[in-house]
Amino acid sequence: MASEMPVVNAEFGDRPTIEFPTEIAPAGLKVVELFEGNGPMVRRGDTVTVNYHGVVWGKDTPFDSSFDRHQPATFGIGVGQVIKGWDQTVPGHNVGSRLVVSIPPEYGYGSRGVPQAGIGGEDTLVFVIDIISTR
């Protein structure tokens, strides 16, 4: 599975660069842990703080990036405060981990997408997520 996922260059904490191995995204929700942290494990219902970088599969320009804003994001995980793809992939990983997640529309913004962000209803989203803390 890792071979069909994007290649991410950068260490935990640094703004990632993403290279796509194919024009076509893999089917389904996929997560690869690029670096395993040694902090506490994130559990459903926790409040997590993360840095993230989100792009549409195959695109260079992020539609959203806390790295670019220099401001991590904090929210409840596994409780419907973020898209389903995050709720299902972030829990179970440790603080200090870097993940790359491929999220098809049904786990992201659905068939409507988010046109104002450049996300179409058929677009697969890719997020690089650095887990900073959990409580």
PDB file of N, CA and C in Angstrom, residues 33-119:
ATOM      1  N   GLU A  33       2.022   5.728   8.425  1.00  0.00           N
ATOM      2  CA  GLU A  33       2.776   6.429   9.461  1.00  0.00           C
ATOM      3  C   GLU A  33       4.217   6.564   8.965  1.00  0.00           C
ATOM      4  N   LEU A  34       4.613   7.804   8.669  1.00  0.00           N
ATOM      5  CA  LEU A  34       5.949   8.055   8.140  1.00  0.00           C
ATOM      6  C   LEU A  34       7.000   8.024   9.239  1.00  0.00           C
ATOM      7  N   PHE A  35       6.663   8.591  10.386  1.00  0.00           N
ATOM      8  CA  PHE A  35       7.518   8.571  11.572  1.00  0.00           C
ATOM      9  C   PHE A  35       6.631   8.204  12.744  1.00  0.00           C
ATOM     10  N   GLU A  36       7.105   7.293  13.596  1.00  0.00           N
ATOM     11  CA  GLU A  36       6.351   6.931  14.787  1.00  0.00           C
ATOM     12  C   GLU A  36       6.852   7.735  15.971  1.00  0.00           C
ATOM     13  N   GLY A  37       5.959   8.484  16.579  1.00  0.00           N
ATOM     14  CA  GLY A  37       6.303   9.252  17.768  1.00  0.00           C
ATOM     15  C   GLY A  37       6.358   8.359  18.996  1.00  0.00           C
ATOM     16  N   ASN A  38       6.951   8.884  20.060  1.00  0.00           N
ATOM     17  CA  ASN A  38       7.038   8.104  21.290  1.00  0.00           C
ATOM     18  C   ASN A  38       6.218   8.721  22.420  1.00  0.00           C
ATOM     19  N   GLY A  39       5.299   9.637  22.061  1.00  0.00           N
ATOM     20  CA  GLY A  39       4.429  10.257  23.055  1.00  0.00           C
ATOM     21  C   GLY A  39       3.191   9.416  23.287  1.00  0.00           C
ATOM     22  N   PRO A  40       2.243   9.972  24.052  1.00  0.00           N
ATOM     23  CA  PRO A  40       1.003   9.246  24.340  1.00  0.00           C
ATOM     24  C   PRO A  40       0.205   8.949  23.069  1.00  0.00           C
ATOM     25  N   MET A  41      -0.561   7.869  23.116  1.00  0.00           N
ATOM     26  CA  MET A  41      -1.399   7.494  21.980  1.00  0.00           C
ATOM     27  C   MET A  41      -2.665   8.357  21.954  1.00  0.00           C
ATOM     28  N   VAL A  42      -3.033   8.798  20.758  1.00  0.00           N
ATOM     29  CA  VAL A  42      -4.275   9.540  20.561  1.00  0.00           C
ATOM     30  C   VAL A  42      -5.439   8.546  20.598  1.00  0.00           C
ATOM     31  N   ARG A  43      -6.467   8.892  21.358  1.00  0.00           N
ATOM     32  CA  ARG A  43      -7.659   8.056  21.458  1.00  0.00           C
ATOM     33  C   ARG A  43      -8.883   8.860  21.030  1.00  0.00           C
ATOM     34  N   ARG A  44      -9.895   8.166  20.547  1.00  0.00           N
ATOM     35  CA  ARG A  44     -11.157   8.819  20.180  1.00  0.00           C
ATOM     36  C   ARG A  44     -11.668   9.600  21.381  1.00  0.00           C
ATOM     37  N   GLY A  45     -12.121  10.824  21.128  1.00  0.00           N
ATOM     38  CA  GLY A  45     -12.615  11.680  22.204  1.00  0.00           C
ATOM     39  C   GLY A  45     -11.559  12.607  22.764  1.00  0.00           C
ATOM     40  N   ASP A  46     -10.271  12.370  22.426  1.00  0.00           N
ATOM     41  CA  ASP A  46      -9.197  13.263  22.874  1.00  0.00           C
ATOM     42  C   ASP A  46      -9.297  14.606  22.145  1.00  0.00           C
ATOM     43  N   THR A  47      -8.653  15.603  22.722  1.00  0.00           N
ATOM     44  CA  THR A  47      -8.420  16.870  22.036  1.00  0.00           C
ATOM     45  C   THR A  47      -6.980  16.835  21.558  1.00  0.00           C
ATOM     46  N   VAL A  48      -6.790  16.945  20.243  1.00  0.00           N
ATOM     47  CA  VAL A  48      -5.450  16.874  19.669  1.00  0.00           C
ATOM     48  C   VAL A  48      -5.027  18.228  19.132  1.00  0.00           C
ATOM     49  N   THR A  49      -3.725  18.453  19.142  1.00  0.00           N
ATOM     50  CA  THR A  49      -3.129  19.601  18.475  1.00  0.00           C
ATOM     51  C   THR A  49      -2.214  19.041  17.401  1.00  0.00           C
ATOM     52  N   VAL A  50      -2.399  19.535  16.180  1.00  0.00           N
ATOM     53  CA  VAL A  50      -1.658  19.032  15.028  1.00  0.00           C
ATOM     54  C   VAL A  50      -1.211  20.181  14.142  1.00  0.00           C
ATOM     55  N   ASN A  51      -0.188  19.914  13.355  1.00  0.00           N
ATOM     56  CA  ASN A  51       0.116  20.703  12.175  1.00  0.00           C
ATOM     57  C   ASN A  51      -0.263  19.832  10.990  1.00  0.00           C
ATOM     58  N   TYR A  52      -0.802  20.441   9.948  1.00  0.00           N
ATOM     59  CA  TYR A  52      -1.227  19.657   8.790  1.00  0.00           C
ATOM     60  C   TYR A  52      -1.034  20.460   7.510  1.00  0.00           C
ATOM     61  N   HIS A  53      -0.963  19.714   6.420  1.00  0.00           N
ATOM     62  CA  HIS A  53      -0.777  20.288   5.091  1.00  0.00           C
ATOM     63  C   HIS A  53      -1.707  19.495   4.180  1.00  0.00           C
ATOM     64  N   GLY A  54      -2.716  20.149   3.588  1.00  0.00           N
ATOM     65  CA  GLY A  54      -3.696  19.453   2.776  1.00  0.00           C
ATOM     66  C   GLY A  54      -3.665  19.882   1.325  1.00  0.00           C
ATOM     67  N   VAL A  55      -3.610  18.887   0.432  1.00  0.00           N
ATOM     68  CA  VAL A  55      -3.642  19.138  -1.008  1.00  0.00           C
ATOM     69  C   VAL A  55      -4.636  18.179  -1.664  1.00  0.00           C
ATOM     70  N   VAL A  56      -5.126  18.572  -2.821  1.00  0.00           N
ATOM     71  CA  VAL A  56      -5.904  17.660  -3.649  1.00  0.00           C
ATOM     72  C   VAL A  56      -4.906  16.738  -4.345  1.00  0.00           C
ATOM     73  N   TRP A  57      -5.230  15.437  -4.434  1.00  0.00           N
ATOM     74  CA  TRP A  57      -4.346  14.456  -5.062  1.00  0.00           C
ATOM     75  C   TRP A  57      -3.871  14.985  -6.421  1.00  0.00           C
ATOM     76  N   GLY A  58      -2.563  14.999  -6.611  1.00  0.00           N
ATOM     77  CA  GLY A  58      -1.954  15.412  -7.875  1.00  0.00           C
ATOM     78  C   GLY A  58      -1.645  16.894  -7.989  1.00  0.00           C
ATOM     79  N   LYS A  59      -2.067  17.691  -7.021  1.00  0.00           N
ATOM     80  CA  LYS A  59      -1.838  19.147  -7.075  1.00  0.00           C
ATOM     81  C   LYS A  59      -0.648  19.535  -6.196  1.00  0.00           C
ATOM     82  N   ASP A  60      -0.050  20.681  -6.518  1.00  0.00           N
ATOM     83  CA  ASP A  60       1.091  21.182  -5.754  1.00  0.00           C
ATOM     84  C   ASP A  60       0.684  22.164  -4.666  1.00  0.00           C
ATOM     85  N   THR A  61      -0.351  22.937  -4.930  1.00  0.00           N
ATOM     86  CA  THR A  61      -0.719  24.027  -4.039  1.00  0.00           C
ATOM     87  C   THR A  61      -1.674  23.534  -2.958  1.00  0.00           C
ATOM     88  N   PRO A  62      -1.362  23.786  -1.691  1.00  0.00           N
ATOM     89  CA  PRO A  62      -2.274  23.337  -0.636  1.00  0.00           C
ATOM     90  C   PRO A  62      -3.574  24.143  -0.628  1.00  0.00           C
ATOM     91  N   PHE A  63      -4.675  23.470  -0.300  1.00  0.00           N
ATOM     92  CA  PHE A  63      -5.933  24.189  -0.080  1.00  0.00           C
ATOM     93  C   PHE A  63      -6.002  24.686   1.353  1.00  0.00           C
ATOM     94  N   ASP A  64      -5.185  24.077   2.242  1.00  0.00           N
ATOM     95  CA  ASP A  64      -5.114  24.515   3.636  1.00  0.00           C
ATOM     96  C   ASP A  64      -3.830  23.956   4.234  1.00  0.00           C
ATOM     97  N   SER A  65      -3.153  24.775   5.033  1.00  0.00           N
ATOM     98  CA  SER A  65      -1.915  24.325   5.652  1.00  0.00           C
ATOM     99  C   SER A  65      -1.647  25.119   6.926  1.00  0.00           C
ATOM    100  N   SER A  66      -1.689  24.431   8.054  1.00  0.00           N
ATOM    101  CA  SER A  66      -1.333  25.104   9.304  1.00  0.00           C
ATOM    102  C   SER A  66       0.170  25.405   9.327  1.00  0.00           C
ATOM    103  N   PHE A  67       0.948  24.635   8.570  1.00  0.00           N
ATOM    104  CA  PHE A  67       2.384  24.931   8.455  1.00  0.00           C
ATOM    105  C   PHE A  67       2.580  26.330   7.864  1.00  0.00           C
ATOM    106  N   ASP A  68       1.792  26.641   6.811  1.00  0.00           N
ATOM    107  CA  ASP A  68       1.925  27.938   6.155  1.00  0.00           C
ATOM    108  C   ASP A  68       1.456  29.083   7.053  1.00  0.00           C
ATOM    109  N   ARG A  69       0.476  28.808   7.897  1.00  0.00           N
ATOM    110  CA  ARG A  69      -0.030  29.839   8.822  1.00  0.00           C
ATOM    111  C   ARG A  69       0.840  29.957  10.075  1.00  0.00           C
ATOM    112  N   HIS A  70       1.726  28.980  10.286  1.00  0.00           N
ATOM    113  CA  HIS A  70       2.566  28.927  11.495  1.00  0.00           C
ATOM    114  C   HIS A  70       1.696  28.893  12.747  1.00  0.00           C
ATOM    115  N   GLN A  71       0.561  28.159  12.633  1.00  0.00           N
ATOM    116  CA  GLN A  71      -0.387  28.078  13.747  1.00  0.00           C
ATOM    117  C   GLN A  71      -1.010  26.680  13.763  1.00  0.00           C
ATOM    118  N   PRO A  72      -0.607  25.821  14.704  1.00  0.00           N
ATOM    119  CA  PRO A  72      -1.228  24.489  14.788  1.00  0.00           C
ATOM    120  C   PRO A  72      -2.735  24.597  15.051  1.00  0.00           C
ATOM    121  N   ALA A  73      -3.443  23.526  14.769  1.00  0.00           N
ATOM    122  CA  ALA A  73      -4.883  23.448  14.982  1.00  0.00           C
ATOM    123  C   ALA A  73      -5.176  22.489  16.133  1.00  0.00           C
ATOM    124  N   THR A  74      -6.207  22.807  16.921  1.00  0.00           N
ATOM    125  CA  THR A  74      -6.616  21.968  18.046  1.00  0.00           C
ATOM    126  C   THR A  74      -8.108  21.673  17.921  1.00  0.00           C
ATOM    127  N   PHE A  75      -8.481  20.403  18.079  1.00  0.00           N
ATOM    128  CA  PHE A  75      -9.887  20.008  17.958  1.00  0.00           C
ATOM    129  C   PHE A  75     -10.073  18.620  18.557  1.00  0.00           C
ATOM    130  N   GLY A  76     -11.341  18.275  18.793  1.00  0.00           N
ATOM    131  CA  GLY A  76     -11.674  16.923  19.236  1.00  0.00           C
ATOM    132  C   GLY A  76     -11.523  15.957  18.071  1.00  0.00           C
ATOM    133  N   ILE A  77     -11.039  14.743  18.359  1.00  0.00           N
ATOM    134  CA  ILE A  77     -10.845  13.747  17.306  1.00  0.00           C
ATOM    135  C   ILE A  77     -11.727  12.532  17.591  1.00  0.00           C
ATOM    136  N   GLY A  78     -12.308  12.009  16.537  1.00  0.00           N
ATOM    137  CA  GLY A  78     -13.178  10.845  16.683  1.00  0.00           C
ATOM    138  C   GLY A  78     -14.573  11.195  17.149  1.00  0.00           C
ATOM    139  N   VAL A  79     -14.912  12.486  17.139  1.00  0.00           N
ATOM    140  CA  VAL A  79     -16.208  12.932  17.662  1.00  0.00           C
ATOM    141  C   VAL A  79     -16.975  13.805  16.658  1.00  0.00           C
ATOM    142  N   GLY A  80     -16.561  13.803  15.390  1.00  0.00           N
ATOM    143  CA  GLY A  80     -17.296  14.527  14.365  1.00  0.00           C
ATOM    144  C   GLY A  80     -16.961  16.002  14.226  1.00  0.00           C
ATOM    145  N   GLN A  81     -15.880  16.465  14.857  1.00  0.00           N
ATOM    146  CA  GLN A  81     -15.499  17.875  14.704  1.00  0.00           C
ATOM    147  C   GLN A  81     -14.697  18.129  13.434  1.00  0.00           C
ATOM    148  N   VAL A  82     -14.158  17.075  12.841  1.00  0.00           N
ATOM    149  CA  VAL A  82     -13.391  17.180  11.597  1.00  0.00           C
ATOM    150  C   VAL A  82     -13.939  16.152  10.612  1.00  0.00           C
ATOM    151  N   ILE A  83     -13.418  16.145   9.398  1.00  0.00           N
ATOM    152  CA  ILE A  83     -13.908  15.193   8.398  1.00  0.00           C
ATOM    153  C   ILE A  83     -13.679  13.755   8.873  1.00  0.00           C
ATOM    154  N   LYS A  84     -14.539  12.872   8.368  1.00  0.00           N
ATOM    155  CA  LYS A  84     -14.532  11.472   8.773  1.00  0.00           C
ATOM    156  C   LYS A  84     -13.162  10.812   8.560  1.00  0.00           C
ATOM    157  N   GLY A  85     -12.467  11.185   7.493  1.00  0.00           N
ATOM    158  CA  GLY A  85     -11.153  10.594   7.223  1.00  0.00           C
ATOM    159  C   GLY A  85     -10.156  10.849   8.334  1.00  0.00           C
ATOM    160  N   TRP A  86     -10.215  12.026   8.955  1.00  0.00           N
ATOM    161  CA  TRP A  86      -9.340  12.323  10.097  1.00  0.00           C
ATOM    162  C   TRP A  86      -9.788  11.536  11.316  1.00  0.00           C
ATOM    163  N   ASP A  87     -11.108  11.538  11.584  1.00  0.00           N
ATOM    164  CA  ASP A  87     -11.636  10.841  12.757  1.00  0.00           C
ATOM    165  C   ASP A  87     -11.280   9.359  12.749  1.00  0.00           C
ATOM    166  N   GLN A  88     -11.136   8.775  11.551  1.00  0.00           N
ATOM    167  CA  GLN A  88     -10.861   7.350  11.454  1.00  0.00           C
ATOM    168  C   GLN A  88      -9.383   7.008  11.339  1.00  0.00           C
ATOM    169  N   THR A  89      -8.509   7.985  11.073  1.00  0.00           N
ATOM    170  CA  THR A  89      -7.093   7.642  10.881  1.00  0.00           C
ATOM    171  C   THR A  89      -6.156   8.178  11.959  1.00  0.00           C
ATOM    172  N   VAL A  90      -6.493   9.275  12.619  1.00  0.00           N
ATOM    173  CA  VAL A  90      -5.573   9.866  13.602  1.00  0.00           C
ATOM    174  C   VAL A  90      -5.554   9.079  14.922  1.00  0.00           C
ATOM    175  N   PRO A  91      -6.721   8.676  15.464  1.00  0.00           N
ATOM    176  CA  PRO A  91      -6.668   7.881  16.705  1.00  0.00           C
ATOM    177  C   PRO A  91      -5.856   6.601  16.496  1.00  0.00           C
ATOM    178  N   GLY A  92      -5.113   6.229  17.523  1.00  0.00           N
ATOM    179  CA  GLY A  92      -4.272   5.041  17.441  1.00  0.00           C
ATOM    180  C   GLY A  92      -2.817   5.341  17.131  1.00  0.00           C
ATOM    181  N   HIS A  93      -2.513   6.599  16.840  1.00  0.00           N
ATOM    182  CA  HIS A  93      -1.129   7.005  16.581  1.00  0.00           C
ATOM    183  C   HIS A  93      -0.622   7.839  17.749  1.00  0.00           C
ATOM    184  N   ASN A  94       0.683   7.836  17.938  1.00  0.00           N
ATOM    185  CA  ASN A  94       1.298   8.511  19.081  1.00  0.00           C
ATOM    186  C   ASN A  94       1.649   9.961  18.773  1.00  0.00           C
ATOM    187  N   VAL A  95       1.662  10.764  19.824  1.00  0.00           N
ATOM    188  CA  VAL A  95       2.191  12.120  19.726  1.00  0.00           C
ATOM    189  C   VAL A  95       3.626  12.022  19.216  1.00  0.00           C
ATOM    190  N   GLY A  96       3.972  12.899  18.294  1.00  0.00           N
ATOM    191  CA  GLY A  96       5.294  12.873  17.669  1.00  0.00           C
ATOM    192  C   GLY A  96       5.308  12.134  16.346  1.00  0.00           C
ATOM    193  N   SER A  97       4.166  11.554  15.959  1.00  0.00           N
ATOM    194  CA  SER A  97       4.080  10.826  14.692  1.00  0.00           C
ATOM    195  C   SER A  97       3.759  11.777  13.548  1.00  0.00           C
ATOM    196  N   ARG A  98       4.242  11.414  12.358  1.00  0.00           N
ATOM    197  CA  ARG A  98       3.867  12.095  11.120  1.00  0.00           C
ATOM    198  C   ARG A  98       3.144  11.072  10.254  1.00  0.00           C
ATOM    199  N   LEU A  99       1.932  11.456   9.817  1.00  0.00           N
ATOM    200  CA  LEU A  99       1.110  10.594   8.983  1.00  0.00           C
ATOM    201  C   LEU A  99       0.928  11.220   7.609  1.00  0.00           C
ATOM    202  N   VAL A 100       0.746  10.379   6.598  1.00  0.00           N
ATOM    203  CA  VAL A 100       0.221  10.832   5.314  1.00  0.00           C
ATOM    204  C   VAL A 100      -1.061  10.046   5.116  1.00  0.00           C
ATOM    205  N   VAL A 101      -2.149  10.789   4.822  1.00  0.00           N
ATOM    206  CA  VAL A 101      -3.473  10.198   4.730  1.00  0.00           C
ATOM    207  C   VAL A 101      -4.078  10.546   3.374  1.00  0.00           C
ATOM    208  N   SER A 102      -4.621   9.545   2.699  1.00  0.00           N
ATOM    209  CA  SER A 102      -5.333   9.730   1.434  1.00  0.00           C
ATOM    210  C   SER A 102      -6.819   9.530   1.728  1.00  0.00           C
ATOM    211  N   ILE A 103      -7.611  10.569   1.445  1.00  0.00           N
ATOM    212  CA  ILE A 103      -9.016  10.587   1.855  1.00  0.00           C
ATOM    213  C   ILE A 103      -9.913  10.774   0.633  1.00  0.00           C
ATOM    214  N   PRO A 104     -10.669   9.712   0.256  1.00  0.00           N
ATOM    215  CA  PRO A 104     -11.605   9.857  -0.859  1.00  0.00           C
ATOM    216  C   PRO A 104     -12.798  10.726  -0.446  1.00  0.00           C
ATOM    217  N   PRO A 105     -13.570  11.214  -1.422  1.00  0.00           N
ATOM    218  CA  PRO A 105     -14.648  12.162  -1.121  1.00  0.00           C
ATOM    219  C   PRO A 105     -15.611  11.710  -0.028  1.00  0.00           C
ATOM    220  N   GLU A 106     -15.945  10.423   0.008  1.00  0.00           N
ATOM    221  CA  GLU A 106     -16.926   9.967   0.996  1.00  0.00           C
ATOM    222  C   GLU A 106     -16.416  10.065   2.438  1.00  0.00           C
ATOM    223  N   TYR A 107     -15.114  10.205   2.616  1.00  0.00           N
ATOM    224  CA  TYR A 107     -14.532  10.405   3.952  1.00  0.00           C
ATOM    225  C   TYR A 107     -14.058  11.845   4.144  1.00  0.00           C
ATOM    226  N   GLY A 108     -14.268  12.668   3.108  1.00  0.00           N
ATOM    227  CA  GLY A 108     -13.852  14.065   3.165  1.00  0.00           C
ATOM    228  C   GLY A 108     -15.049  14.990   3.154  1.00  0.00           C
ATOM    229  N   TYR A 109     -15.201  15.724   2.054  1.00  0.00           N
ATOM    230  CA  TYR A 109     -16.260  16.716   1.957  1.00  0.00           C
ATOM    231  C   TYR A 109     -17.423  16.269   1.080  1.00  0.00           C
ATOM    232  N   GLY A 110     -17.430  15.000   0.664  1.00  0.00           N
ATOM    233  CA  GLY A 110     -18.545  14.466  -0.086  1.00  0.00           C
ATOM    234  C   GLY A 110     -18.607  14.954  -1.515  1.00  0.00           C
ATOM    235  N   SER A 111     -19.727  14.679  -2.159  1.00  0.00           N
ATOM    236  CA  SER A 111     -19.877  14.968  -3.588  1.00  0.00           C
ATOM    237  C   SER A 111     -19.955  16.457  -3.894  1.00  0.00           C
ATOM    238  N   ARG A 112     -20.207  17.279  -2.886  1.00  0.00           N
ATOM    239  CA  ARG A 112     -20.236  18.737  -3.114  1.00  0.00           C
ATOM    240  C   ARG A 112     -18.836  19.335  -3.108  1.00  0.00           C
ATOM    241  N   GLY A 113     -17.893  18.689  -2.417  1.00  0.00           N
ATOM    242  CA  GLY A 113     -16.563  19.259  -2.289  1.00  0.00           C
ATOM    243  C   GLY A 113     -16.619  20.573  -1.531  1.00  0.00           C
ATOM    244  N   VAL A 114     -15.605  21.395  -1.728  1.00  0.00           N
ATOM    245  CA  VAL A 114     -15.556  22.749  -1.179  1.00  0.00           C
ATOM    246  C   VAL A 114     -15.018  23.631  -2.308  1.00  0.00           C
ATOM    247  N   PRO A 115     -15.908  24.044  -3.231  1.00  0.00           N
ATOM    248  CA  PRO A 115     -15.448  24.779  -4.418  1.00  0.00           C
ATOM    249  C   PRO A 115     -14.605  26.010  -4.093  1.00  0.00           C
ATOM    250  N   GLN A 116     -14.964  26.747  -3.034  1.00  0.00           N
ATOM    251  CA  GLN A 116     -14.204  27.959  -2.713  1.00  0.00           C
ATOM    252  C   GLN A 116     -12.763  27.638  -2.305  1.00  0.00           C
ATOM    253  N   ALA A 117     -12.499  26.386  -1.887  1.00  0.00           N
ATOM    254  CA  ALA A 117     -11.140  25.966  -1.544  1.00  0.00           C
ATOM    255  C   ALA A 117     -10.472  25.225  -2.698  1.00  0.00           C
ATOM    256  N   GLY A 118     -11.192  25.077  -3.819  1.00  0.00           N
ATOM    257  CA  GLY A 118     -10.630  24.356  -4.960  1.00  0.00           C
ATOM    258  C   GLY A 118     -10.764  22.854  -4.847  1.00  0.00           C
ATOM    259  N   ILE A 119     -11.692  22.375  -4.002  1.00  0.00           N
ATOM    260  CA  ILE A 119     -11.897  20.939  -3.805  1.00  0.00           C
ATOM    261  C   ILE A 119     -13.172  20.531  -4.527  1.00  0.00           C
TER     262      ILE A 119
END
